[in-house]
Amino acid sequence: MPCVYLRQFSHNVFSGEIFLRRSAGAALGLIGVLSVLWGTPVLAQDEEEAPSAQQSSQVVLEPMVVTASSVERTQRDAPASISVITREDIEKFPVMELSELLGTVEGITLSRQGNQVAGVQIRGMDMAYTLILIDGKRVNSTNVVFRGNDYDTGWVPVSEIERIEVVRGPMSSLYGSDAIGGVVNIITRGAGSTWRGSLKADAIFQEDSAAGDSQSLSLSASGPLVKDVLSLRLGVGYDRREEDKDVNQPATEGGTAQPGFGTIENRHLNGMLFYTPHSDHELRLGVDTSRRDHTGFVLKREAISLDHRGHYDFGTSNVTVNLDETRNLDGVVTGQKNPNKANTNSVDGRVTMPLDSLNQILTVGAETRHEKLKDPTNLAGWPGTPNYGSDSSTSITQHALFLETEIALLDDLKLTLGNRFDDHENFGSNNSPRAYVVYHPTAELTVKGGWAKAFRAPTLLQGSENWGSVSCGSPTVGCYIVGSPELDPETSTSLELGVHLDKGAFGGSITLFRSELKNMISINNRTADPALAPDYPNFVGFLPDGRPIFSYENIASVESEGVEVGLRAQLSRAWHLRANYTYTDVRDTSGSSSQPVAYRPEHAANLMVDWKPGARWVFSGNVRYVGEQVLVVWNDTRKSAYTVADISAGWRFDDRITLRGGILNITDEGDNREISSDFNEEGRRLFVSVSANF
């Protein structure tokens, strides 16, 4: 039944049948492979090393996830392709930037242009299409930097993260705009019934003395203020990577060397009060303040949130008020000081009701969100015109209603249907429907598949005709880019089909996916040449000083399809292995012939091995493979494939203190960056780490 259901939807969604035939064939092939593996024991173990019955049951247990639907579910039952990064995963190696750790998840590649902090791309979709959440609350710094999500993965100290849930594929039916590619939900630690504290310090030393070292320090504490009624959690963190010196040699004699990594410095402070006046009701008041410096561009974020979670005879409710302010202290142009400020205030709530007589669980919810940007420089209109500087702010309000129902068609077959209706002040109404099937033909085998439509509204910048910024390589003699109120929202249609095997100590999965993105908002059409400028379709005029002006436009369409493969194996009580592989084919289909999209490696793979020879020791190794990728499309400049390997050892001194150390990038795969569009990997370096719990 699931296959028939998927074929019916896919026929309506995609005009071609090539992907469907390929998906069906691959799925049948996978089922055959998994059937063979099903009957194959895990690697031979000594009898005394075989896991006990209790240990085996622990291996089968899966973490509960909350991001894929309105109802908490295990990973195998979640109506989406979802990965979980656990706290144990985070602690194995020093994590200065969370995006680097996210890059080990299947389906995720990293955009690394110009050595900046890497941005997260899910299934080949640009980083602007990945929605970042902290405890389910949206964070988005695009309005003050307009170039991606590289700031948004780092607003929380790593030491305060309990786990990270990554949904691969669109989730606009629940979360609305920006979730076209997927969702990263960073879930922080709670407060226990007794006081606990933790301290963690990391230091990274570069083998190349010209490269910058790194340090980080974090401290957290939580516990009850009034037993069973009021609890408090506090966290503070600081990390810094020093600026590189002369790490890149000029490509030619007498040439100019490309810069290495610039200074990256982050500070965090957060706290949360947990108030439980009744066993069925909880209030959470959270306060966050962070400062992130990316190579001299500094953003400060301050947020206050209030959550209420209630349990009733008819079901549960969740209401959240979130006030978020992000300030760009420097602006977006190198060498200039043009600060701006964005505010996002939202209220959202949902009620979930089990309808036992109808074999379904129903969730209804609503959200209202108001965004405002004040930018005296870039929201002042066109330089040199009479109205320049008369109005330096813009805002939008949007409302949404959403509904999701999970229907138990059979004991082993569930159908999730959902839709979100968004009413945007400037861009009208949009529906984001979704349908997903989870089928368990056996206790160990799961078949998943679904179809979804998603949308992304233009940002405050893209949609405002008063917003503008210098471009074309010069702040004085280049070109000028502006927003446009004529833009349409971007839309996508996606389909996926996956098979998952969970056989105790062994598990595996394969997922086929395809997405079509329409009306992609682009500013690629622009030139500094005033003679050529009028021939461009998005040319809108000249500034008084003669610079041509170009507006954002809806021109691009992108198709992405591929396969994600995951494997895990508990080889013995001491050895644990995980591996994944992703093939992604991303094409820009806007023109007469399709073109590749930059910074999208077709092939990516990760191998992670843990060895625990005793109660106090743990050894870990990671190997990351990044396939060949295009850096510049028009002249087909490419970066060759490369592999990076890391190792670490950890020793638990006692119940409170753990020491770790290791080598990162053992083979020193740090390419010499010769052009600005290329990027360096950090070279070989040593790290030491100490963590203490008290």
Short mmCIF file of C-alpha atoms in Angstrom, two decimals, residues 174-616:
data_model
loop_
_atom_site.label_atom_id
_atom_site.label_comp_id
_atom_site.label_asym_id
_atom_site.label_seq_id
_atom_site.Cartn_x
_atom_site.Cartn_y
_atom_site.Cartn_z
CA LEU A 174 4.85 22.56 10.72
CA TYR A 175 7.42 25.37 10.70
CA GLY A 176 6.57 27.49 7.68
CA SER A 177 9.08 29.52 5.69
CA ASP A 178 12.81 28.62 5.60
CA ALA A 179 12.28 24.88 6.18
CA ILE A 180 12.48 23.92 2.49
CA GLY A 181 15.72 21.97 2.88
CA GLY A 182 15.19 20.73 6.42
CA VAL A 183 15.40 21.60 10.09
CA VAL A 184 18.19 21.58 12.67
CA ASN A 185 16.76 21.63 16.20
CA ILE A 186 19.37 22.27 18.92
CA ILE A 187 17.93 20.93 22.19
CA THR A 188 19.52 22.17 25.40
CA ARG A 189 19.86 20.43 28.74
CA GLY A 190 17.15 20.58 31.37
CA ALA A 191 17.44 21.00 35.14
CA GLY A 192 17.47 17.88 37.31
CA SER A 193 16.12 17.16 40.76
CA THR A 194 19.55 17.77 42.33
CA TRP A 195 22.23 20.37 41.67
CA ARG A 196 24.83 19.50 39.06
CA GLY A 197 27.60 21.45 37.41
CA SER A 198 30.09 20.97 34.61
CA LEU A 199 33.28 22.62 33.42
CA LYS A 200 34.90 21.97 30.05
CA ALA A 201 38.09 23.42 28.59
CA ASP A 202 39.60 22.69 25.16
CA ALA A 203 42.83 23.82 23.51
CA ILE A 204 43.87 23.17 19.90
CA PHE A 205 47.47 23.66 18.77
CA GLN A 206 48.31 23.98 15.07
CA GLU A 207 51.32 22.11 13.71
CA ASP A 208 51.82 25.00 11.28
CA SER A 209 52.99 27.91 13.42
CA ALA A 210 51.44 30.37 10.94
CA ALA A 211 47.96 28.98 11.54
CA GLY A 212 45.81 30.14 14.44
CA ASP A 213 45.35 28.11 17.63
CA SER A 214 41.97 27.73 19.33
CA GLN A 215 40.70 27.74 22.90
CA SER A 216 37.32 27.26 24.51
CA LEU A 217 35.93 27.30 28.04
CA SER A 218 32.39 26.64 29.24
CA LEU A 219 30.73 26.37 32.63
CA SER A 220 27.19 25.35 33.52
CA ALA A 221 25.16 24.65 36.63
CA SER A 222 21.56 23.66 37.30
CA GLY A 223 19.36 22.44 40.10
CA PRO A 224 16.30 23.07 42.25
CA LEU A 225 15.62 26.35 44.04
CA VAL A 226 12.37 25.03 45.52
CA LYS A 227 12.05 21.25 45.45
CA ASP A 228 9.66 20.00 42.75
CA VAL A 229 8.49 23.57 42.06
CA LEU A 230 11.27 25.88 40.86
CA SER A 231 14.59 25.03 39.17
CA LEU A 232 17.35 27.06 37.54
CA ARG A 233 19.87 26.41 34.77
CA LEU A 234 22.79 28.72 33.97
CA GLY A 235 25.48 28.45 31.29
CA VAL A 236 28.39 30.55 30.10
CA GLY A 237 30.87 29.89 27.30
CA TYR A 238 33.77 31.45 25.44
CA ASP A 239 35.77 30.24 22.44
CA ARG A 240 38.32 31.84 20.13
CA ARG A 241 40.27 30.87 17.05
CA GLU A 242 43.29 33.06 16.37
CA GLU A 243 43.83 34.63 12.98
CA ASP A 244 46.02 32.81 10.44
CA LYS A 245 49.18 34.43 9.22
CA ASP A 246 50.88 33.48 5.91
CA VAL A 247 49.40 30.01 5.42
CA ASN A 248 48.73 30.25 1.65
CA GLN A 249 51.52 30.74 -0.85
CA PRO A 250 50.87 32.82 -4.01
CA ALA A 251 49.74 30.77 -7.01
CA THR A 252 52.40 32.38 -9.22
CA GLU A 253 55.67 34.15 -8.60
CA GLY A 254 54.91 37.74 -7.65
CA GLY A 255 51.24 36.89 -7.10
CA THR A 256 49.09 37.75 -4.10
CA ALA A 257 48.53 35.10 -1.44
CA GLN A 258 44.95 34.37 -0.42
CA PRO A 259 44.07 34.99 3.26
CA GLY A 260 43.66 32.12 5.68
CA PHE A 261 41.09 31.88 8.45
CA GLY A 262 40.32 35.14 10.21
CA THR A 263 39.68 35.59 13.90
CA ILE A 264 36.56 33.87 15.21
CA GLU A 265 35.47 34.73 18.76
CA ASN A 266 32.23 33.74 20.45
CA ARG A 267 30.73 34.52 23.87
CA HIS A 268 27.58 33.01 25.35
CA LEU A 269 25.48 33.48 28.46
CA ASN A 270 22.10 31.90 29.04
CA GLY A 271 19.74 30.92 31.79
CA MET A 272 16.37 29.26 32.23
CA LEU A 273 13.86 29.05 35.07
CA PHE A 274 11.61 25.98 35.28
CA TYR A 275 8.43 26.56 37.28
CA THR A 276 6.10 23.63 37.98
CA PRO A 277 3.12 24.84 40.04
CA HIS A 278 1.28 21.58 39.30
CA SER A 279 2.37 18.20 38.01
CA ASP A 280 0.43 18.83 34.79
CA HIS A 281 1.75 22.32 34.10
CA GLU A 282 5.22 23.75 33.55
CA LEU A 283 6.44 27.25 32.73
CA ARG A 284 9.90 27.91 31.29
CA LEU A 285 11.44 31.39 31.20
CA GLY A 286 14.60 31.56 29.11
CA VAL A 287 17.13 34.37 28.61
CA ASP A 288 19.97 34.19 26.06
CA THR A 289 22.69 36.63 25.11
CA SER A 290 25.49 35.87 22.66
CA ARG A 291 28.19 37.70 20.75
CA ARG A 292 29.70 36.11 17.64
CA ASP A 293 32.63 37.60 15.73
CA HIS A 294 33.28 36.19 12.26
CA THR A 295 36.47 37.77 10.95
CA GLY A 296 35.58 41.24 12.17
CA PHE A 297 31.83 41.07 11.49
CA VAL A 298 30.17 41.00 14.91
CA LEU A 299 26.60 39.98 15.67
CA LYS A 300 24.98 40.24 19.11
CA ARG A 301 21.79 38.36 19.90
CA GLU A 302 19.51 38.74 22.90
CA ALA A 303 16.37 36.66 23.34
CA ILE A 304 13.68 36.11 25.95
CA SER A 305 11.18 33.27 25.74
CA LEU A 306 8.29 32.03 27.87
CA ASP A 307 6.84 28.53 27.37
CA HIS A 308 3.83 26.86 28.93
CA ARG A 309 3.34 23.12 28.63
CA GLY A 310 0.10 21.63 29.87
CA HIS A 311 -1.41 18.15 30.21
CA TYR A 312 -5.18 17.68 30.31
CA ASP A 313 -7.72 14.87 30.11
CA PHE A 314 -8.25 15.61 26.42
CA GLY A 315 -4.57 15.99 25.45
CA THR A 316 -1.65 18.40 25.73
CA SER A 317 -0.91 22.04 24.90
CA ASN A 318 2.20 24.12 24.26
CA VAL A 319 2.28 27.93 24.01
CA THR A 320 5.48 29.94 23.39
CA VAL A 321 6.20 33.66 23.38
CA ASN A 322 9.59 34.51 21.88
CA LEU A 323 11.26 37.94 21.66
CA ASP A 324 14.49 37.94 19.66
CA GLU A 325 16.81 40.83 18.79
CA THR A 326 19.94 40.53 16.64
CA ARG A 327 22.30 43.46 16.08
CA ASN A 328 24.97 43.61 13.41
CA LEU A 329 27.58 45.90 14.92
CA ASP A 330 29.59 46.35 11.71
CA GLY A 331 27.33 45.94 8.69
CA VAL A 332 28.05 43.86 5.61
CA VAL A 333 30.75 45.81 3.72
CA THR A 334 34.42 45.23 4.51
CA GLY A 335 36.11 48.38 5.78
CA GLN A 336 32.87 50.20 6.59
CA LYS A 337 30.85 50.59 9.77
CA ASN A 338 27.12 50.32 9.00
CA PRO A 339 25.33 48.78 12.01
CA ASN A 340 21.76 47.51 11.84
CA LYS A 341 19.23 45.77 14.08
CA ALA A 342 16.52 43.14 13.52
CA ASN A 343 13.70 42.14 15.86
CA THR A 344 11.55 39.04 15.56
CA ASN A 345 8.64 38.63 17.99
CA SER A 346 6.36 35.63 17.80
CA VAL A 347 3.59 33.79 19.62
CA ASP A 348 2.74 30.23 18.70
CA GLY A 349 0.70 27.49 20.27
CA ARG A 350 -0.65 24.04 19.58
CA VAL A 351 -3.06 21.54 21.09
CA THR A 352 -2.65 17.79 20.56
CA MET A 353 -5.62 15.47 21.12
CA PRO A 354 -5.70 11.66 20.86
CA LEU A 355 -8.92 10.62 19.11
CA ASP A 356 -8.99 6.97 20.10
CA SER A 357 -12.35 6.24 18.51
CA LEU A 358 -10.96 7.38 15.13
CA ASN A 359 -7.52 5.76 15.58
CA GLN A 360 -5.76 9.07 15.14
CA ILE A 361 -3.93 11.88 16.92
CA LEU A 362 -4.94 15.41 15.93
CA THR A 363 -2.85 18.57 16.38
CA VAL A 364 -4.08 22.08 15.64
CA GLY A 365 -1.99 25.20 16.08
CA ALA A 366 -1.41 28.81 15.16
CA GLU A 367 1.43 31.32 15.00
CA THR A 368 1.77 35.05 14.57
CA ARG A 369 5.18 36.60 13.86
CA HIS A 370 6.33 40.19 13.43
CA GLU A 371 9.74 41.02 11.97
CA LYS A 372 11.32 44.47 11.87
CA LEU A 373 14.64 45.70 10.51
CA LYS A 374 16.27 49.08 11.13
CA ASP A 375 19.27 49.75 8.88
CA PRO A 376 20.20 53.46 8.46
CA THR A 377 22.64 52.71 5.64
CA ASN A 378 21.17 49.89 3.55
CA LEU A 379 17.48 50.73 4.08
CA ALA A 380 17.84 54.39 3.16
CA GLY A 381 16.86 54.11 -0.49
CA TRP A 382 19.12 54.83 -3.46
CA PRO A 383 22.23 56.92 -2.68
CA GLY A 384 22.15 60.37 -4.26
CA THR A 385 18.37 60.48 -4.77
CA PRO A 386 16.10 63.08 -3.06
CA ASN A 387 14.43 60.56 -0.73
CA TYR A 388 17.68 58.96 0.39
CA GLY A 389 17.70 58.43 4.16
CA SER A 390 14.05 59.39 4.72
CA ASP A 391 13.01 55.95 5.99
CA SER A 392 15.46 53.42 7.39
CA SER A 393 13.15 50.67 8.68
CA THR A 394 10.87 47.99 7.27
CA SER A 395 8.66 45.33 8.83
CA ILE A 396 6.26 42.51 8.03
CA THR A 397 3.63 40.56 9.93
CA GLN A 398 2.53 37.05 9.11
CA HIS A 399 0.00 34.65 10.61
CA ALA A 400 -0.32 30.92 10.25
CA LEU A 401 -2.72 28.08 11.03
CA PHE A 402 -1.55 24.48 10.89
CA LEU A 403 -3.10 21.06 11.30
CA GLU A 404 -1.54 17.63 11.51
CA THR A 405 -3.15 14.25 12.04
CA GLU A 406 -1.57 10.85 12.47
CA ILE A 407 -3.92 8.07 11.40
CA ALA A 408 -3.35 4.42 12.36
CA LEU A 409 -4.59 2.67 9.22
CA LEU A 410 -3.31 -0.63 10.62
CA ASP A 411 -1.32 -1.58 13.71
CA ASP A 412 1.86 -1.45 11.63
CA LEU A 413 0.86 1.29 9.15
CA LYS A 414 0.50 4.97 10.01
CA LEU A 415 -0.31 7.89 7.75
CA THR A 416 0.57 11.47 8.74
CA LEU A 417 -1.24 14.29 6.96
CA GLY A 418 -0.57 17.96 7.58
CA ASN A 419 -0.95 21.43 6.16
CA ARG A 420 0.11 24.91 7.16
CA PHE A 421 -1.66 28.00 5.87
CA ASP A 422 0.54 31.11 6.00
CA ASP A 423 -0.80 34.61 5.43
CA HIS A 424 2.11 36.96 4.68
CA GLU A 425 1.53 40.71 4.80
CA ASN A 426 3.44 41.35 1.58
CA PHE A 427 3.31 38.06 -0.29
CA GLY A 428 -0.16 36.71 0.32
CA SER A 429 -1.30 33.22 1.23
CA ASN A 430 0.59 29.96 0.92
CA ASN A 431 -0.31 26.36 1.73
CA SER A 432 2.31 23.79 2.68
CA PRO A 433 0.70 20.33 2.57
CA ARG A 434 2.49 17.13 3.53
CA ALA A 435 1.71 13.40 3.51
CA TYR A 436 3.93 10.70 5.00
CA VAL A 437 3.62 6.95 5.52
CA VAL A 438 5.47 4.79 8.07
CA TYR A 439 5.05 1.04 7.56
CA HIS A 440 6.53 -1.79 9.67
CA PRO A 441 6.22 -5.00 7.61
CA THR A 442 8.15 -6.77 10.39
CA ALA A 443 9.38 -5.79 13.84
CA GLU A 444 12.83 -5.08 12.40
CA LEU A 445 12.03 -3.54 9.02
CA THR A 446 10.53 -0.09 8.38
CA VAL A 447 9.50 1.47 5.09
CA LYS A 448 9.06 5.24 5.04
CA GLY A 449 7.98 7.59 2.31
CA GLY A 450 6.32 10.91 1.76
CA TRP A 451 5.50 13.91 -0.36
CA ALA A 452 5.60 17.56 0.67
CA LYS A 453 5.26 21.06 -0.70
CA ALA A 454 7.08 23.92 0.97
CA PHE A 455 7.59 27.63 0.50
CA ARG A 456 10.00 30.36 1.52
CA ALA A 457 8.92 34.00 1.58
CA PRO A 458 11.38 36.69 0.48
CA THR A 459 13.33 38.13 3.39
CA LEU A 460 12.81 41.68 4.63
CA LEU A 461 15.80 42.72 2.55
CA GLN A 462 14.87 40.93 -0.65
CA GLY A 463 11.32 42.30 -0.60
CA SER A 464 12.04 45.95 0.20
CA GLU A 465 12.65 48.39 -2.64
CA ASN A 466 14.35 50.73 -0.15
CA TRP A 467 17.01 48.16 0.74
CA GLY A 468 20.26 48.26 -1.20
CA SER A 469 23.88 47.25 -0.94
CA VAL A 470 27.09 47.77 -2.87
CA SER A 471 28.21 44.83 -5.00
CA CYS A 472 30.27 43.79 -8.05
CA GLY A 473 33.51 43.85 -6.06
CA SER A 474 33.68 47.53 -5.11
CA PRO A 475 31.85 49.85 -2.67
CA THR A 476 32.44 52.88 -4.93
CA VAL A 477 32.73 51.89 -8.61
CA GLY A 478 30.94 48.52 -8.75
CA CYS A 479 27.18 48.05 -9.00
CA TYR A 480 24.27 48.35 -6.59
CA ILE A 481 21.72 45.66 -5.67
CA VAL A 482 18.21 46.36 -4.31
CA GLY A 483 15.17 44.46 -3.09
CA SER A 484 11.92 44.12 -5.01
CA PRO A 485 8.31 44.01 -3.78
CA GLU A 486 7.40 42.18 -7.01
CA LEU A 487 9.05 38.94 -5.89
CA ASP A 488 7.07 35.71 -5.51
CA PRO A 489 7.74 33.22 -2.72
CA GLU A 490 9.99 30.31 -3.56
CA THR A 491 8.26 26.93 -3.61
CA SER A 492 9.45 23.34 -3.59
CA THR A 493 7.98 19.91 -4.13
CA SER A 494 9.74 16.92 -2.62
CA LEU A 495 9.45 13.16 -2.56
CA GLU A 496 11.37 10.56 -0.56
CA LEU A 497 11.32 6.80 -0.05
CA GLY A 498 13.39 4.91 2.51
CA VAL A 499 13.92 1.48 3.99
CA HIS A 500 15.31 0.99 7.50
CA LEU A 501 16.56 -2.15 9.24
CA ASP A 502 16.96 -2.36 13.02
CA LYS A 503 18.28 -5.74 14.11
CA GLY A 504 19.47 -5.08 17.63
CA ALA A 505 23.22 -4.58 17.44
CA PHE A 506 23.03 -3.92 13.70
CA GLY A 507 21.07 -1.35 11.71
CA GLY A 508 21.03 0.26 8.31
CA SER A 509 18.98 2.53 6.09
CA ILE A 510 18.78 3.85 2.57
CA THR A 511 16.69 6.82 1.48
CA LEU A 512 16.05 8.12 -2.01
CA PHE A 513 15.02 11.75 -2.39
CA ARG A 514 14.15 14.28 -5.05
CA SER A 515 13.22 17.97 -4.79
CA GLU A 516 12.26 20.64 -7.28
CA LEU A 517 12.67 24.27 -6.24
CA LYS A 518 10.88 26.93 -8.27
CA ASN A 519 11.06 30.74 -8.28
CA MET A 520 14.41 30.74 -6.55
CA ILE A 521 15.28 34.31 -5.64
CA SER A 522 18.52 35.35 -7.30
CA ILE A 523 20.83 38.32 -7.66
CA ASN A 524 23.30 36.58 -9.97
CA ASN A 525 22.44 38.83 -12.92
CA ARG A 526 24.55 41.95 -12.37
CA THR A 527 27.57 43.73 -13.81
CA ALA A 528 29.62 46.84 -13.09
CA ASP A 529 29.74 47.70 -16.82
CA PRO A 530 27.22 50.52 -17.45
CA ALA A 531 27.12 49.73 -21.17
CA LEU A 532 26.04 46.11 -20.61
CA ALA A 533 23.77 46.72 -17.63
CA PRO A 534 20.57 47.76 -19.51
CA ASP A 535 20.49 44.38 -21.27
CA TYR A 536 20.04 42.51 -17.99
CA PRO A 537 16.42 41.54 -17.21
CA ASN A 538 16.63 42.79 -13.61
CA PHE A 539 18.27 46.14 -14.44
CA VAL A 540 16.30 48.98 -12.82
CA GLY A 541 18.38 52.12 -13.48
CA PHE A 542 21.53 54.03 -12.54
CA LEU A 543 22.60 55.81 -9.38
CA PRO A 544 23.48 59.51 -9.80
CA ASP A 545 27.16 58.53 -9.77
CA GLY A 546 26.60 56.18 -12.76
CA ARG A 547 26.62 52.81 -11.03
CA PRO A 548 24.05 50.35 -12.48
CA ILE A 549 21.30 49.06 -10.19
CA PHE A 550 19.94 45.48 -10.20
CA SER A 551 17.06 44.00 -8.24
CA TYR A 552 16.49 40.55 -6.81
CA GLU A 553 14.39 38.46 -9.18
CA ASN A 554 12.64 35.10 -9.47
CA ILE A 555 14.52 33.31 -12.20
CA ALA A 556 16.13 30.17 -10.92
CA SER A 557 14.88 26.63 -10.62
CA VAL A 558 16.94 23.92 -8.99
CA GLU A 559 16.52 20.16 -8.97
CA SER A 560 18.16 17.98 -6.36
CA GLU A 561 18.06 14.22 -6.16
CA GLY A 562 20.16 11.58 -4.52
CA VAL A 563 20.51 8.79 -2.03
CA GLU A 564 21.48 8.62 1.66
CA VAL A 565 22.86 5.43 3.19
CA GLY A 566 23.49 4.82 6.89
CA LEU A 567 24.97 1.88 8.78
CA ARG A 568 25.62 1.15 12.45
CA ALA A 569 27.06 -1.97 14.09
CA GLN A 570 27.82 -2.91 17.68
CA LEU A 571 30.63 -5.31 16.80
CA SER A 572 31.21 -6.24 20.44
CA ARG A 573 30.84 -4.68 23.83
CA ALA A 574 34.01 -2.70 23.08
CA TRP A 575 33.62 -1.81 19.39
CA HIS A 576 30.96 0.42 17.84
CA LEU A 577 30.94 1.49 14.20
CA ARG A 578 28.82 3.97 12.25
CA ALA A 579 29.10 4.99 8.63
CA ASN A 580 27.10 6.96 6.10
CA TYR A 581 27.29 7.92 2.46
CA THR A 582 25.43 10.60 0.49
CA TYR A 583 25.13 11.02 -3.25
CA THR A 584 23.62 14.37 -4.27
CA ASP A 585 23.06 15.65 -7.80
CA VAL A 586 22.08 19.33 -7.71
CA ARG A 587 21.39 21.12 -11.00
CA ASP A 588 20.39 24.67 -11.85
CA THR A 589 17.71 24.16 -14.51
CA SER A 590 16.92 27.83 -15.12
CA GLY A 591 18.57 28.09 -18.53
CA SER A 592 18.37 26.17 -21.78
CA SER A 593 20.73 23.55 -20.33
CA SER A 594 21.20 22.52 -16.72
CA GLN A 595 24.30 23.58 -14.81
CA PRO A 596 25.92 22.27 -11.63
CA VAL A 597 25.59 24.32 -8.46
CA ALA A 598 28.74 25.45 -6.65
CA TYR A 599 29.90 23.98 -3.33
CA ARG A 600 27.82 20.81 -3.68
CA PRO A 601 30.05 17.71 -3.70
CA GLU A 602 28.26 14.82 -5.39
CA HIS A 603 29.78 12.30 -3.01
CA ALA A 604 30.27 12.58 0.76
CA ALA A 605 30.96 9.87 3.32
CA ASN A 606 31.73 9.56 7.03
CA LEU A 607 33.10 6.70 9.13
CA MET A 608 33.05 6.83 12.94
CA VAL A 609 34.58 4.13 15.15
CA ASP A 610 34.58 3.92 18.96
CA TRP A 611 36.62 1.46 21.03
CA LYS A 612 36.06 1.12 24.78
CA PRO A 613 38.60 -1.40 26.08
CA GLY A 614 37.71 -0.72 29.70
CA ALA A 615 35.53 1.27 32.03
CA ARG A 616 37.88 4.28 32.00
#
